[in-house]
Amino acid sequence: MIMTKDKQTLLSKIPSVDELLQNPITQKWDGSYPHILILDAIRSILERKREAILRNNDLKEGSIALSPDDILSEVETELITLSKLNLHSLINATGIIIHTNLGRSLLSDAAIKNVQDVAGNYTNLEFDVWEGKRGKRYSHVEEVLCRLTGGEAATVVNNNAAAVMLVLNTLALGKEVIVSRGELIEIGGSFRIPDVMERSGARLREVGATNKTHLKDYRDAVNSDTAVLLKVHTSNYKILGFTEEVSLNDLVELGKERGIPVIQDLGSGCFVDLKRYGIDDESTVQDSLRSGVDIVTFSGDKLLGGPQGGIIIGKKSYLDRIRENPLARAVRIDKMTLAGLEVTLREYFDEEKAIRNIPTLRMLCQTLEEIEKRAGRIVEGLQDIINEEVLDIRIKDGVSQSGGGALPLSNLRTKVVAVIPKEIKVTEFEKGLRENNPPVIVRIKDEEILLDPRTILDKDIEIIIEAVRRIGSELK
Ligand SMILES: *Cc1c(COP(=O)(O)O)cnc(C)c1O
Protein backbone atom coordinates (compact mmCIF):
# COMPACT_ATOMS: atom_id res chain seq x y z
CA MET A 1 0.00 0.00 0.00
CA ILE A 2 1.27 3.45 -0.83
CA MET A 3 1.51 5.61 2.23
CA THR A 4 0.34 9.07 1.39
CA LYS A 5 1.75 12.03 3.21
CA ASP A 6 -1.65 12.75 4.81
CA LYS A 7 -1.73 9.32 6.30
CA GLN A 8 1.78 9.76 7.70
CA THR A 9 0.70 13.00 9.30
CA LEU A 10 -2.39 11.44 10.81
CA LEU A 11 -0.46 8.43 12.13
CA SER A 12 1.99 10.74 13.82
CA LYS A 13 -0.90 12.44 15.61
CA ILE A 14 -1.95 9.28 17.44
CA PRO A 15 -1.01 9.73 21.09
CA SER A 16 1.38 7.20 22.60
CA VAL A 17 0.36 4.58 25.15
CA ASP A 18 2.52 6.30 27.79
CA GLU A 19 0.98 9.66 27.12
CA LEU A 20 -2.50 8.21 27.57
CA LEU A 21 -1.48 6.37 30.73
CA GLN A 22 -0.27 9.68 32.24
CA ASN A 23 -3.51 11.46 31.32
CA PRO A 24 -5.51 12.56 34.43
CA ILE A 25 -8.59 10.75 33.09
CA THR A 26 -6.69 7.45 33.02
CA GLN A 27 -5.18 8.14 36.43
CA LYS A 28 -8.69 8.39 37.85
CA TRP A 29 -9.49 4.87 36.60
CA ASP A 30 -6.82 3.30 38.78
CA GLY A 31 -8.73 1.49 41.47
CA SER A 32 -11.90 1.08 39.37
CA TYR A 33 -10.29 -0.99 36.62
CA PRO A 34 -7.32 -3.39 36.80
CA HIS A 35 -4.18 -1.91 35.21
CA ILE A 36 -3.84 -4.86 32.83
CA LEU A 37 -7.29 -4.16 31.35
CA ILE A 38 -6.60 -0.40 31.05
CA LEU A 39 -3.43 -1.15 29.13
CA ASP A 40 -5.14 -3.68 26.85
CA ALA A 41 -8.04 -1.32 26.17
CA ILE A 42 -5.69 1.56 25.26
CA ARG A 43 -3.65 -0.65 22.96
CA SER A 44 -6.68 -2.05 21.23
CA ILE A 45 -8.25 1.38 20.59
CA LEU A 46 -4.93 2.76 19.29
CA GLU A 47 -4.61 -0.24 16.99
CA ARG A 48 -8.12 0.40 15.67
CA LYS A 49 -7.19 4.02 14.97
CA ARG A 50 -4.07 2.97 13.09
CA GLU A 51 -6.03 0.49 11.00
CA ALA A 52 -8.74 3.02 10.23
CA ILE A 53 -6.14 5.47 8.95
CA LEU A 54 -4.35 2.89 6.83
CA ARG A 55 -7.54 1.37 5.40
CA ASN A 56 -9.22 4.60 4.45
CA ASN A 57 -8.02 6.25 1.24
CA ASP A 58 -10.48 9.07 1.42
CA LEU A 59 -9.59 10.64 4.72
CA LYS A 60 -10.94 14.04 5.49
CA GLU A 61 -9.42 16.31 8.09
CA GLY A 62 -10.88 15.42 11.47
CA SER A 63 -12.81 12.35 10.28
CA ILE A 64 -10.92 10.19 12.74
CA ALA A 65 -11.00 11.39 16.33
CA LEU A 66 -7.44 11.44 17.64
CA SER A 67 -7.50 13.79 20.61
CA PRO A 68 -6.62 12.13 23.94
CA ASP A 69 -10.08 12.97 25.27
CA ASP A 70 -11.84 11.32 22.34
CA ILE A 71 -9.60 8.29 22.44
CA LEU A 72 -9.97 7.86 26.19
CA SER A 73 -13.73 8.04 25.89
CA GLU A 74 -13.56 5.08 23.46
CA VAL A 75 -11.12 3.35 25.81
CA GLU A 76 -13.63 3.64 28.62
CA THR A 77 -16.37 2.05 26.53
CA GLU A 78 -13.95 -0.76 25.75
CA LEU A 79 -13.07 -1.07 29.44
CA ILE A 80 -16.73 -1.47 30.37
CA THR A 81 -17.01 -4.30 27.81
CA LEU A 82 -13.79 -5.96 29.02
CA SER A 83 -14.94 -5.78 32.63
CA LYS A 84 -18.21 -7.61 32.01
CA LEU A 85 -18.31 -11.25 33.05
CA ASN A 86 -18.07 -13.65 30.15
CA LEU A 87 -20.43 -16.15 31.73
CA HIS A 88 -23.59 -14.49 32.96
CA SER A 89 -27.28 -15.13 33.46
CA LEU A 90 -29.94 -14.45 30.87
CA ILE A 91 -33.64 -15.00 30.34
CA ASN A 92 -34.78 -18.10 28.47
CA ALA A 93 -38.06 -17.25 26.74
CA THR A 94 -37.68 -20.02 24.14
CA GLY A 95 -39.88 -22.57 25.89
CA ILE A 96 -37.12 -25.16 25.57
CA ILE A 97 -36.74 -26.30 29.16
CA ILE A 98 -33.47 -28.27 29.24
CA HIS A 99 -31.82 -25.91 26.74
CA THR A 100 -28.28 -27.20 26.25
CA ASN A 101 -26.91 -23.88 24.98
CA LEU A 102 -28.50 -21.99 27.84
CA GLY A 103 -27.17 -24.21 30.63
CA ARG A 104 -29.76 -27.01 30.85
CA SER A 105 -31.41 -27.27 34.29
CA LEU A 106 -31.72 -24.59 36.95
CA LEU A 107 -31.21 -25.56 40.57
CA SER A 108 -33.94 -25.31 43.18
CA ASP A 109 -33.63 -22.55 45.77
CA ALA A 110 -32.64 -25.05 48.47
CA ALA A 111 -29.94 -26.55 46.22
CA ILE A 112 -28.52 -23.11 45.43
CA LYS A 113 -28.42 -22.31 49.14
CA ASN A 114 -26.51 -25.48 49.89
CA VAL A 115 -24.02 -24.91 47.06
CA GLN A 116 -23.32 -21.49 48.53
CA ASP A 117 -22.87 -22.90 52.02
CA VAL A 118 -20.54 -25.68 50.91
CA ALA A 119 -18.54 -23.39 48.62
CA GLY A 120 -17.75 -20.89 51.37
CA ASN A 121 -17.06 -23.22 54.27
CA TYR A 122 -14.92 -26.20 55.09
CA THR A 123 -17.02 -29.36 54.84
CA ASN A 124 -16.96 -33.07 55.62
CA LEU A 125 -16.42 -33.75 51.90
CA GLU A 126 -14.01 -36.60 52.65
CA PHE A 127 -14.18 -36.72 56.41
CA ASP A 128 -16.26 -38.90 58.66
CA VAL A 129 -17.27 -36.59 61.50
CA TRP A 130 -18.58 -39.46 63.70
CA GLU A 131 -15.49 -41.59 63.41
CA GLY A 132 -13.06 -38.71 63.22
CA LYS A 133 -11.27 -40.18 60.24
CA ARG A 134 -11.15 -40.05 56.50
CA GLY A 135 -14.53 -40.49 54.78
CA LYS A 136 -15.78 -41.00 51.24
CA ARG A 137 -16.77 -38.22 48.84
CA TYR A 138 -19.50 -40.28 47.21
CA SER A 139 -21.15 -41.51 50.40
CA HIS A 140 -23.13 -38.26 50.63
CA VAL A 141 -25.37 -39.19 47.72
CA GLU A 142 -25.09 -42.97 47.40
CA GLU A 143 -27.57 -43.84 50.12
CA VAL A 144 -30.12 -41.30 48.88
CA LEU A 145 -29.81 -42.57 45.32
CA CYS A 146 -30.33 -46.18 46.40
CA ARG A 147 -33.28 -45.33 48.61
CA LEU A 148 -34.96 -43.42 45.78
CA THR A 149 -34.40 -45.95 43.03
CA GLY A 150 -34.09 -49.34 44.70
CA GLY A 151 -30.54 -49.71 43.37
CA GLU A 152 -27.91 -51.68 45.31
CA ALA A 153 -25.06 -49.21 44.92
CA ALA A 154 -24.41 -45.88 43.23
CA THR A 155 -21.75 -43.36 42.42
CA VAL A 156 -21.57 -40.03 40.62
CA VAL A 157 -19.08 -38.59 38.13
CA ASN A 158 -18.64 -35.37 36.18
CA ASN A 159 -21.33 -35.99 33.54
CA ASN A 160 -23.14 -38.81 31.83
CA ALA A 161 -20.64 -39.03 28.98
CA ALA A 162 -17.96 -39.72 31.60
CA ALA A 163 -20.27 -42.21 33.31
CA VAL A 164 -20.71 -44.24 30.10
CA MET A 165 -16.99 -44.06 29.38
CA LEU A 166 -16.01 -45.13 32.89
CA VAL A 167 -18.46 -48.02 33.04
CA LEU A 168 -17.35 -49.40 29.67
CA ASN A 169 -13.68 -48.92 30.46
CA THR A 170 -14.14 -50.82 33.71
CA LEU A 171 -16.17 -53.72 32.36
CA ALA A 172 -15.17 -54.02 28.71
CA LEU A 173 -11.59 -52.84 28.20
CA GLY A 174 -10.27 -54.69 25.13
CA LYS A 175 -13.51 -56.64 24.84
CA GLU A 176 -16.72 -56.45 22.89
CA VAL A 177 -19.82 -54.44 23.65
CA ILE A 178 -22.93 -55.34 21.73
CA VAL A 179 -25.23 -52.47 20.72
CA SER A 180 -28.17 -52.17 18.35
CA ARG A 181 -27.50 -50.15 15.16
CA GLY A 182 -30.64 -48.17 15.94
CA GLU A 183 -29.03 -46.88 19.13
CA LEU A 184 -25.69 -45.62 17.81
CA ILE A 185 -26.70 -42.05 18.43
CA GLU A 186 -25.03 -38.66 18.45
CA ILE A 187 -26.02 -36.09 21.03
CA GLY A 188 -25.23 -32.44 20.55
CA GLY A 189 -22.35 -33.03 18.13
CA SER A 190 -19.66 -33.93 20.62
CA PHE A 191 -21.09 -37.09 22.13
CA ARG A 192 -21.34 -40.06 19.82
CA ILE A 193 -21.89 -43.47 21.29
CA PRO A 194 -19.45 -45.20 18.87
CA ASP A 195 -16.70 -42.64 19.60
CA VAL A 196 -17.14 -42.78 23.36
CA MET A 197 -17.05 -46.57 23.22
CA GLU A 198 -13.87 -46.57 21.21
CA ARG A 199 -12.17 -44.15 23.61
CA SER A 200 -13.24 -46.30 26.54
CA GLY A 201 -11.14 -49.09 25.07
CA ALA A 202 -14.12 -51.30 24.32
CA ARG A 203 -14.81 -52.77 20.88
CA LEU A 204 -18.15 -51.95 19.34
CA ARG A 205 -20.16 -54.85 17.97
CA GLU A 206 -23.17 -53.48 16.08
CA VAL A 207 -26.19 -55.69 15.63
CA GLY A 208 -29.48 -55.43 13.75
CA ALA A 209 -30.56 -52.81 11.23
CA THR A 210 -31.23 -49.13 11.83
CA ASN A 211 -34.97 -49.65 12.16
CA LYS A 212 -35.15 -53.20 13.50
CA THR A 213 -33.13 -55.21 15.94
CA HIS A 214 -34.30 -58.60 17.22
CA LEU A 215 -33.27 -60.54 20.29
CA LYS A 216 -31.83 -63.13 17.93
CA ASP A 217 -29.38 -60.51 16.61
CA TYR A 218 -27.93 -60.04 20.09
CA ARG A 219 -27.99 -63.75 20.79
CA ASP A 220 -26.10 -64.57 17.58
CA ALA A 221 -23.47 -61.93 18.27
CA VAL A 222 -22.61 -63.09 21.79
CA ASN A 223 -19.25 -64.84 21.95
CA SER A 224 -16.47 -65.52 24.43
CA ASP A 225 -15.18 -61.97 23.95
CA THR A 226 -18.48 -60.26 24.78
CA ALA A 227 -18.19 -58.18 27.95
CA VAL A 228 -21.35 -56.05 27.92
CA LEU A 229 -24.81 -55.81 26.35
CA LEU A 230 -25.49 -52.10 26.03
CA LYS A 231 -28.84 -50.41 25.61
CA VAL A 232 -28.88 -46.70 24.78
CA HIS A 233 -31.84 -44.36 25.10
CA THR A 234 -32.19 -42.78 21.66
CA SER A 235 -32.86 -39.44 23.38
CA ASN A 236 -33.16 -36.86 20.67
CA TYR A 237 -34.80 -38.97 18.02
CA LYS A 238 -37.28 -41.77 17.59
CA ILE A 239 -37.50 -44.38 14.88
CA LEU A 240 -41.10 -44.58 13.74
CA GLY A 241 -43.01 -46.87 11.40
CA PHE A 242 -41.66 -50.31 10.59
CA THR A 243 -39.54 -50.71 13.68
CA GLU A 244 -38.62 -53.16 16.36
CA GLU A 245 -36.33 -52.92 19.32
CA VAL A 246 -35.53 -55.45 22.00
CA SER A 247 -37.08 -54.63 25.36
CA LEU A 248 -34.85 -54.13 28.36
CA ASN A 249 -36.52 -57.16 29.98
CA ASP A 250 -35.57 -59.45 27.11
CA LEU A 251 -32.03 -58.13 27.03
CA VAL A 252 -31.71 -58.69 30.78
CA GLU A 253 -32.95 -62.28 30.29
CA LEU A 254 -30.28 -62.87 27.66
CA GLY A 255 -27.62 -61.29 29.86
CA LYS A 256 -28.53 -63.58 32.76
CA GLU A 257 -28.57 -66.62 30.52
CA ARG A 258 -25.06 -65.89 29.25
CA GLY A 259 -23.64 -64.30 32.38
CA ILE A 260 -23.01 -60.95 30.67
CA PRO A 261 -23.83 -57.61 32.38
CA VAL A 262 -26.49 -55.43 30.77
CA ILE A 263 -25.91 -51.69 30.90
CA GLN A 264 -28.44 -49.04 30.03
CA ASP A 265 -27.48 -45.47 29.16
CA LEU A 266 -30.74 -43.73 29.99
CA GLY A 267 -29.56 -40.29 28.94
CA SER A 268 -32.05 -38.12 30.74
CA GLY A 269 -33.06 -40.39 33.59
CA CYS A 270 -36.25 -39.47 35.37
CA PHE A 271 -37.45 -40.43 38.86
CA VAL A 272 -41.05 -39.29 38.40
CA ASP A 273 -43.68 -41.09 36.35
CA LEU A 274 -44.51 -38.22 34.00
CA LYS A 275 -47.55 -40.01 32.56
CA ARG A 276 -49.40 -38.99 35.68
CA TYR A 277 -48.86 -35.37 34.73
CA GLY A 278 -50.07 -35.92 31.18
CA ILE A 279 -46.59 -35.92 29.70
CA ASP A 280 -45.19 -38.65 27.48
CA ASP A 281 -44.60 -42.23 28.34
CA GLU A 282 -41.02 -42.08 29.60
CA SER A 283 -39.90 -44.99 31.73
CA THR A 284 -38.21 -44.11 35.00
CA VAL A 285 -34.86 -45.07 36.50
CA GLN A 286 -36.80 -47.22 38.98
CA ASP A 287 -38.48 -49.10 36.06
CA SER A 288 -35.07 -49.87 34.59
CA LEU A 289 -33.63 -51.16 37.84
CA ARG A 290 -36.74 -53.23 38.53
CA SER A 291 -36.24 -55.00 35.22
CA GLY A 292 -32.96 -56.31 36.58
CA VAL A 293 -30.51 -54.28 34.50
CA ASP A 294 -27.01 -54.43 36.00
CA ILE A 295 -26.12 -50.75 35.62
CA VAL A 296 -27.94 -47.59 34.54
CA THR A 297 -26.32 -44.24 33.83
CA PHE A 298 -27.97 -40.84 33.35
CA SER A 299 -27.37 -37.10 33.60
CA GLY A 300 -27.83 -34.99 36.69
CA ASP A 301 -28.94 -31.90 34.80
CA LYS A 302 -31.50 -33.20 32.35
CA LEU A 303 -34.92 -34.38 33.59
CA LEU A 304 -33.54 -34.89 37.08
CA GLY A 305 -33.20 -31.12 37.34
CA GLY A 306 -29.96 -31.02 39.32
CA PRO A 307 -26.41 -29.89 38.59
CA GLN A 308 -24.26 -31.37 35.81
CA GLY A 309 -23.28 -34.90 36.78
CA GLY A 310 -23.28 -38.48 35.61
CA ILE A 311 -25.08 -40.89 37.88
CA ILE A 312 -24.25 -44.59 37.90
CA ILE A 313 -26.55 -46.98 39.76
CA GLY A 314 -26.53 -50.77 39.84
CA LYS A 315 -25.15 -53.99 41.24
CA LYS A 316 -22.66 -53.54 44.05
CA SER A 317 -20.06 -55.91 42.63
CA TYR A 318 -19.80 -53.79 39.46
CA LEU A 319 -19.96 -50.47 41.28
CA ASP A 320 -17.06 -51.52 43.49
CA ARG A 321 -14.93 -52.13 40.41
CA ILE A 322 -16.06 -48.88 38.77
CA ARG A 323 -15.12 -46.83 41.84
CA GLU A 324 -11.68 -48.39 41.91
CA ASN A 325 -10.91 -47.60 38.28
CA PRO A 326 -8.17 -44.91 38.22
CA LEU A 327 -10.22 -43.08 35.56
CA ALA A 328 -12.86 -42.44 38.24
CA ARG A 329 -10.53 -39.91 39.81
CA ALA A 330 -10.10 -38.12 36.49
CA VAL A 331 -13.84 -37.65 36.11
CA ARG A 332 -14.80 -37.10 39.74
CA ILE A 333 -17.30 -34.45 40.69
CA ASP A 334 -16.56 -31.41 42.81
CA LYS A 335 -18.04 -30.46 46.16
CA MET A 336 -20.37 -27.78 44.77
CA THR A 337 -21.96 -30.30 42.44
CA LEU A 338 -22.38 -32.76 45.28
CA ALA A 339 -23.97 -30.04 47.41
CA GLY A 340 -26.50 -29.20 44.68
CA LEU A 341 -27.12 -32.82 43.81
CA GLU A 342 -27.80 -34.05 47.34
CA VAL A 343 -30.45 -31.41 47.94
CA THR A 344 -32.03 -32.05 44.52
CA LEU A 345 -32.19 -35.77 45.24
CA ARG A 346 -33.71 -35.24 48.67
CA GLU A 347 -36.53 -33.20 47.12
CA TYR A 348 -37.66 -36.45 45.47
CA PHE A 349 -38.51 -38.04 48.81
CA ASP A 350 -41.74 -36.07 48.41
CA GLU A 351 -42.77 -36.10 44.75
CA GLU A 352 -45.11 -33.12 45.04
CA LYS A 353 -42.34 -31.12 46.64
CA ALA A 354 -39.97 -32.13 43.86
CA ILE A 355 -42.38 -30.90 41.20
CA ARG A 356 -42.97 -27.66 43.05
CA ASN A 357 -39.33 -26.93 43.87
CA ILE A 358 -37.21 -28.28 41.02
CA PRO A 359 -37.47 -25.77 38.16
CA THR A 360 -37.14 -28.35 35.35
CA LEU A 361 -40.05 -30.39 36.72
CA ARG A 362 -42.08 -27.34 37.59
CA MET A 363 -41.76 -25.99 34.04
CA LEU A 364 -42.56 -29.39 32.56
CA CYS A 365 -45.67 -29.91 34.68
CA GLN A 366 -47.04 -26.38 34.45
CA THR A 367 -50.70 -26.41 33.41
CA LEU A 368 -51.90 -24.58 30.33
CA GLU A 369 -54.04 -22.33 32.52
CA GLU A 370 -51.04 -21.25 34.58
CA ILE A 371 -49.03 -20.55 31.45
CA GLU A 372 -51.86 -18.56 29.91
CA LYS A 373 -52.20 -16.52 33.08
CA ARG A 374 -48.51 -15.64 32.96
CA ALA A 375 -48.73 -14.82 29.25
CA GLY A 376 -51.61 -12.52 30.19
CA ARG A 377 -49.42 -10.69 32.68
CA ILE A 378 -46.87 -9.97 29.95
CA VAL A 379 -49.49 -8.72 27.46
CA GLU A 380 -51.16 -6.63 30.14
CA GLY A 381 -47.88 -4.88 30.87
CA LEU A 382 -47.56 -4.02 27.19
CA GLN A 383 -51.19 -3.01 26.46
CA ASP A 384 -50.44 0.65 25.89
CA ILE A 385 -47.69 0.11 23.31
CA ILE A 386 -49.76 -2.22 21.12
CA ASN A 387 -50.47 -0.46 17.86
CA GLU A 388 -52.03 -2.16 14.81
CA GLU A 389 -49.65 -0.48 12.41
CA VAL A 390 -46.44 -0.62 14.39
CA LEU A 391 -46.40 -3.43 16.91
CA ASP A 392 -48.93 -6.18 17.45
CA ILE A 393 -48.79 -8.32 20.58
CA ARG A 394 -51.11 -11.23 21.32
CA ILE A 395 -51.43 -14.59 22.99
CA LYS A 396 -51.35 -17.65 20.73
CA ASP A 397 -51.27 -21.42 20.97
CA GLY A 398 -47.76 -22.80 20.80
CA VAL A 399 -45.53 -25.73 21.60
CA SER A 400 -42.78 -25.93 24.24
CA GLN A 401 -40.05 -28.54 24.23
CA SER A 402 -38.42 -30.46 27.02
CA GLY A 403 -35.00 -30.31 25.29
CA GLY A 404 -31.88 -32.05 26.53
CA GLY A 405 -32.62 -35.13 24.48
CA ALA A 406 -35.50 -35.98 26.76
CA LEU A 407 -38.97 -36.84 25.53
CA PRO A 408 -38.11 -36.17 21.87
CA LEU A 409 -41.65 -36.33 20.59
CA SER A 410 -43.60 -34.91 23.46
CA ASN A 411 -45.20 -31.75 22.26
CA LEU A 412 -45.95 -29.68 25.29
CA ARG A 413 -48.89 -27.45 24.47
CA THR A 414 -48.31 -23.91 25.61
CA LYS A 415 -49.52 -20.33 25.21
CA VAL A 416 -46.98 -17.93 23.79
CA VAL A 417 -46.90 -14.17 23.62
CA ALA A 418 -46.37 -13.31 19.94
CA VAL A 419 -44.69 -9.97 19.30
CA ILE A 420 -45.11 -8.85 15.71
CA PRO A 421 -43.17 -5.76 14.67
CA LYS A 422 -44.65 -4.26 11.49
CA GLU A 423 -42.09 -1.59 10.69
CA ILE A 424 -38.79 -3.31 11.35
CA LYS A 425 -37.55 -6.80 10.64
CA VAL A 426 -38.39 -9.37 13.27
CA THR A 427 -34.66 -10.25 13.43
CA GLU A 428 -33.86 -6.67 14.40
CA PHE A 429 -36.35 -6.83 17.25
CA GLU A 430 -34.88 -10.14 18.32
CA LYS A 431 -31.40 -8.60 18.32
CA GLY A 432 -32.66 -5.82 20.54
CA LEU A 433 -33.94 -8.36 23.04
CA ARG A 434 -30.71 -10.33 22.85
CA GLU A 435 -28.69 -7.20 23.56
CA ASN A 436 -30.85 -6.26 26.51
CA ASN A 437 -29.29 -6.42 29.96
CA PRO A 438 -29.96 -9.19 30.87
CA PRO A 439 -30.36 -10.71 27.39
CA VAL A 440 -33.78 -12.13 26.53
CA ILE A 441 -33.49 -15.19 24.26
CA VAL A 442 -36.56 -15.93 22.14
CA ARG A 443 -37.77 -18.06 19.26
CA ILE A 444 -38.74 -16.63 15.90
CA LYS A 445 -41.44 -18.35 13.87
CA ASP A 446 -43.24 -17.06 10.79
CA GLU A 447 -41.95 -13.51 11.22
CA GLU A 448 -43.13 -13.42 14.82
CA ILE A 449 -41.20 -13.28 18.07
CA LEU A 450 -42.50 -15.90 20.45
CA LEU A 451 -42.13 -15.54 24.21
CA ASP A 452 -43.00 -18.77 25.98
CA PRO A 453 -43.87 -18.18 29.65
CA ARG A 454 -43.14 -21.85 30.44
CA THR A 455 -39.41 -21.17 30.80
CA ILE A 456 -39.67 -17.57 32.00
CA LEU A 457 -39.12 -17.17 35.73
CA ASP A 458 -41.70 -15.06 37.57
CA LYS A 459 -39.03 -12.59 38.63
CA ASP A 460 -38.14 -12.02 34.97
CA ILE A 461 -41.61 -11.11 33.70
CA GLU A 462 -41.16 -7.43 34.56
CA ILE A 463 -37.73 -7.36 32.90
CA ILE A 464 -39.21 -8.78 29.70
CA ILE A 465 -42.03 -6.25 29.74
CA GLU A 466 -39.48 -3.46 30.17
CA ALA A 467 -37.29 -4.76 27.33
CA VAL A 468 -40.16 -5.17 24.84
CA ARG A 469 -41.52 -1.80 25.88
CA ARG A 470 -38.17 -0.10 25.37
CA ILE A 471 -37.53 -1.61 21.94
CA GLY A 472 -41.17 -1.17 20.96
CA SER A 473 -41.25 2.48 21.92
CA GLU A 474 -38.18 3.16 19.82
CA LEU A 475 -40.29 2.13 16.83
CA LYS A 476 -42.86 4.88 17.25
C1 LIG B 1 -27.33 -36.50 27.04
C2 LIG B 1 -26.91 -37.89 26.87
C3 LIG B 1 -25.60 -38.28 27.16
C4 LIG B 1 -24.56 -37.31 27.61
O1 LIG B 1 -24.84 -36.86 28.90
P1 LIG B 1 -24.02 -35.60 29.48
O2 LIG B 1 -24.57 -35.45 30.86
O3 LIG B 1 -24.35 -34.46 28.58
O4 LIG B 1 -22.60 -35.94 29.45
C5 LIG B 1 -25.26 -39.61 26.99
N1 LIG B 1 -26.16 -40.51 26.56
C6 LIG B 1 -27.44 -40.17 26.27
C7 LIG B 1 -28.38 -41.23 25.78
C8 LIG B 1 -27.86 -38.84 26.41
O5 LIG B 1 -29.12 -38.49 26.13
GROMACS .gro file of N, CA and C and ligand atoms in nm, residues 104 159-161 185 187 191 232-233 235 265 267 299 302, ligand 1:
model
   57
  104ARG      N    1  -2.891  -2.590   3.039
  104ARG     CA    2  -2.976  -2.701   3.085
  104ARG      C    3  -3.060  -2.666   3.208
  159ASN      N    4  -2.014  -3.608   3.440
  159ASN     CA    5  -2.133  -3.599   3.354
  159ASN      C    6  -2.165  -3.738   3.301
  160ASN      N    7  -2.273  -3.748   3.227
  160ASN     CA    8  -2.314  -3.881   3.183
  160ASN      C    9  -2.220  -3.940   3.078
  161ALA      N   10  -2.161  -3.854   2.996
  161ALA     CA   11  -2.064  -3.903   2.898
  161ALA      C   12  -1.949  -3.973   2.971
  185ILE      N   13  -2.625  -4.343   1.860
  185ILE     CA   14  -2.670  -4.205   1.843
  185ILE      C   15  -2.559  -4.102   1.864
  187ILE      N   16  -2.530  -3.710   2.025
  187ILE     CA   17  -2.602  -3.609   2.103
  187ILE      C   18  -2.523  -3.480   2.102
  191PHE      N   19  -2.096  -3.579   2.148
  191PHE     CA   20  -2.109  -3.709   2.213
  191PHE      C   21  -2.168  -3.808   2.115
  232VAL      N   22  -2.901  -4.816   2.472
  232VAL     CA   23  -2.888  -4.670   2.478
  232VAL      C   24  -3.022  -4.605   2.449
  233HIS      N   25  -3.061  -4.514   2.535
  233HIS     CA   26  -3.184  -4.436   2.510
  233HIS      C   27  -3.158  -4.349   2.388
  235SER      N   28  -3.280  -4.086   2.299
  235SER     CA   29  -3.286  -3.944   2.338
  235SER      C   30  -3.349  -3.850   2.238
  265ASP      N   31  -2.774  -4.691   2.910
  265ASP     CA   32  -2.748  -4.547   2.916
  265ASP      C   33  -2.882  -4.480   2.895
  267GLY      N   34  -2.959  -4.168   2.941
  267GLY     CA   35  -2.956  -4.029   2.894
  267GLY      C   36  -3.014  -3.937   2.998
  299SER      N   37  -2.788  -3.844   3.327
  299SER     CA   38  -2.737  -3.710   3.360
  299SER      C   39  -2.801  -3.653   3.486
  302LYS      N   40  -3.042  -3.314   3.334
  302LYS     CA   41  -3.150  -3.320   3.235
  302LYS      C   42  -3.282  -3.329   3.313
  477LIG     C1   43  -2.733  -3.650   2.704
  477LIG     C2   44  -2.691  -3.789   2.687
  477LIG     C3   45  -2.560  -3.828   2.716
  477LIG     C4   46  -2.456  -3.731   2.761
  477LIG     O1   47  -2.484  -3.686   2.890
  477LIG     P1   48  -2.402  -3.560   2.948
  477LIG     O2   49  -2.457  -3.545   3.086
  477LIG     O3   50  -2.435  -3.446   2.858
  477LIG     O4   51  -2.260  -3.594   2.945
  477LIG     C5   52  -2.526  -3.961   2.699
  477LIG     N1   53  -2.616  -4.051   2.656
  477LIG     C6   54  -2.744  -4.017   2.627
  477LIG     C7   55  -2.838  -4.123   2.578
  477LIG     C8   56  -2.786  -3.884   2.641
  477LIG     O5   57  -2.912  -3.849   2.613
   0.00000   0.00000   0.00000
